[in-house]
């Protein structure tokens, strides 16, 4: 794609690089807006550059990690900027771009469609624009329903105007898996409240399952007829949510700092919420720094796995995880094909899945390792923060505000890599790809 | 292989299962010996079952983690049992078995050769027995030379008899990458001593490079003519040792609890030793619990990677690591073949390498996660101990003696899995493998 001319030479950007530039531009706009004095309550000055960059990246990457308290620091203007960044980030840069095209009445050419295909991770070009319209429609319907129920629930304990604003803010934040809240302790006030628990988790589970799955469900209305992708995404989401809930319940059952003194009902609600939220919503109803190491470690694993492809969630994605587990089983049982639900997965996909995991571990290790130099804290806190940023989760063991300036920049980079996906990021860093001309002789090597 | 008859039905064991039973038997013999009153100085009673099992597993798996102080707890009898277990563990169960066959003058049949091939990870059956004889010869030559130099060095500061014993013990322990020492603080006394540093590191580097590479070097005498396996193993060993040394030097340079107050010479010796030792020798000249988190994290990465295939070392192996890095590069650059040193690696090997890593991470995660329930310590201490056990390294942040009884059993299991290799262990756990009959239709799935 010809974008820039320099010294008469055309610089070609691959789709990954365009995505990086797109997300980057959106983040920079957000950064500038957060630096404006009208964005914050502090007299006459906005956020510092590093903090504004952190907050803008966290919003655009729908992460939810925050170096300032969202509710008390930002003015209504600042909060609305935050919501816009979250919604644009949630739709993804390209969806947003096409949305603009549609609004401005422009025709959408093949190039834009190709880019969009890459960005949304769909297989065919046909119907991509149609898909974008549906995405926007679904988003609005779900967010409005969520906002209304939450506003009604909260109207009983706060003024109606505030309740409506809270409903809208949390609905948008939850559906986009952003995890930004208006209270300093996230949703801890409503730890045992059924309405808040159900509405918020449903919002981020629907957002995290991915638009393709929602549309597939809408069209087929039967599990057996669904595409392989939808089946795997739904089943993995269900399994991981059940396992997550049980592990948190067992690990925290007697912990006096969290749910130890709760009744069984509140214990279950809190475990359900904290078991489901690491993939990748980022709200919390319990203080994570007070949870057991077991819970924290398991949440790290869930944050690493993340949500579904083509959704508002991050991580390596449940389908990637499923493919790896099945491929591993295939090798163990000496089979030739990776089969899931009586369908064969090409080795090409398996290799891509494994590359994603390798890239993810590589990026997480580098950022985490650098943070061990800049931060003075326990391993669990630093690693939790790093994986949370990678998975665009936004949960924190209370460490975000303690980050040093360099630490803030490193976490900002991690959020950016996490949102784009480790493989996209790796592709973006590479120059034009060479074709291999020579095929070398095969030779064996000892491993393991 | 017909081994047992039960209810008239022949139970077939795969080579992996035979290895498990073999190593297991050796460990049980060691456990019984350590429980004898004559094994320890404590009046009239040997070690408890759990501690004896731990020490025997640690010796057979050439790990070096210890719940008791080797020098002060064991009698000379106990220490010699330990040395025998280390040497038998180092050669590997099958090598030891064939050694017995040779000594007893028995003929070696096809079945034994097949088993041996599997155990030693060599490609051809021919010359396997010859290889075993060479392995034993190389071991003895290297260990005798090491023992003599160490004994001469130590004769200046201790009685000759003790110096000789120290030389023999540390030479065997180092060459087999066992990491057991006779002093409570390992080799910290000689942190800046050139002779001890050079001899010990050379011993475990030679032991950790693998017999196939040593024989290849001996035959070819030129890097270019070496097999691909030898080239990769040598180059990776060199790179990782240099990087390890530099990282430790940088991370500890100003740390007053380790090398901060040392002169530059001692700083370099200590960094070299601690940078090289995590793969997978297990001695230490610095107190690991006093090292920075950065050093500890980097050592965990090195312990995970480990040494070469077919060596006395553990971990996922440097060649596995190299294949994964190159395969990752291949996917990133859109190439079809994984090429190393102008040779093509079959995707079959790449898949095996990736399966090893997946199995390793899976096993480490399970054991580590269970330890978070049984142990009350920081994440870094528990994870360091787990990875050290997996890599059969034997380094510890001073946590081994604090382990609860269940924790000791979990680490014992981890050492066993680590020595056999995660994939062998996974194979051993499986029943007879079914052939896949139906080939399903291919379907795409969204990942990443
Ligand atoms: K989030
Ligand atoms: K060792």
PDB file of C-alpha atoms in Angstrom, chain B residues 7 56 60 140-141 149 221 336 342 344 353 359 384:
ATOM      1  CA  UNK B   7      -5.012 -62.536  34.275  1.00  0.00           C
ATOM      2  CA  UNK B  56      17.452 -40.201  46.468  1.00  0.00           C
ATOM      3  CA  UNK B  60      19.303 -40.084  40.712  1.00  0.00           C
ATOM      4  CA  UNK B 140      36.074 -41.808  33.937  1.00  0.00           C
ATOM      5  CA  UNK B 141      38.837 -39.864  32.144  1.00  0.00           C
ATOM      6  CA  UNK B 149      43.311 -30.934  39.865  1.00  0.00           C
ATOM      7  CA  UNK B 221      37.974 -31.928  14.916  1.00  0.00           C
ATOM      8  CA  UNK B 336       7.990 -22.434   4.410  1.00  0.00           C
ATOM      9  CA  UNK B 342      21.817 -24.142   5.745  1.00  0.00           C
ATOM     10  CA  UNK B 344      16.220 -27.801   6.843  1.00  0.00           C
ATOM     11  CA  UNK B 353       9.979 -29.233  20.134  1.00  0.00           C
ATOM     12  CA  UNK B 359       4.390 -30.089  28.286  1.00  0.00           C
ATOM     13  CA  UNK B 384      12.531 -20.654  41.466  1.00  0.00           C
TER      14      UNK B 384
END
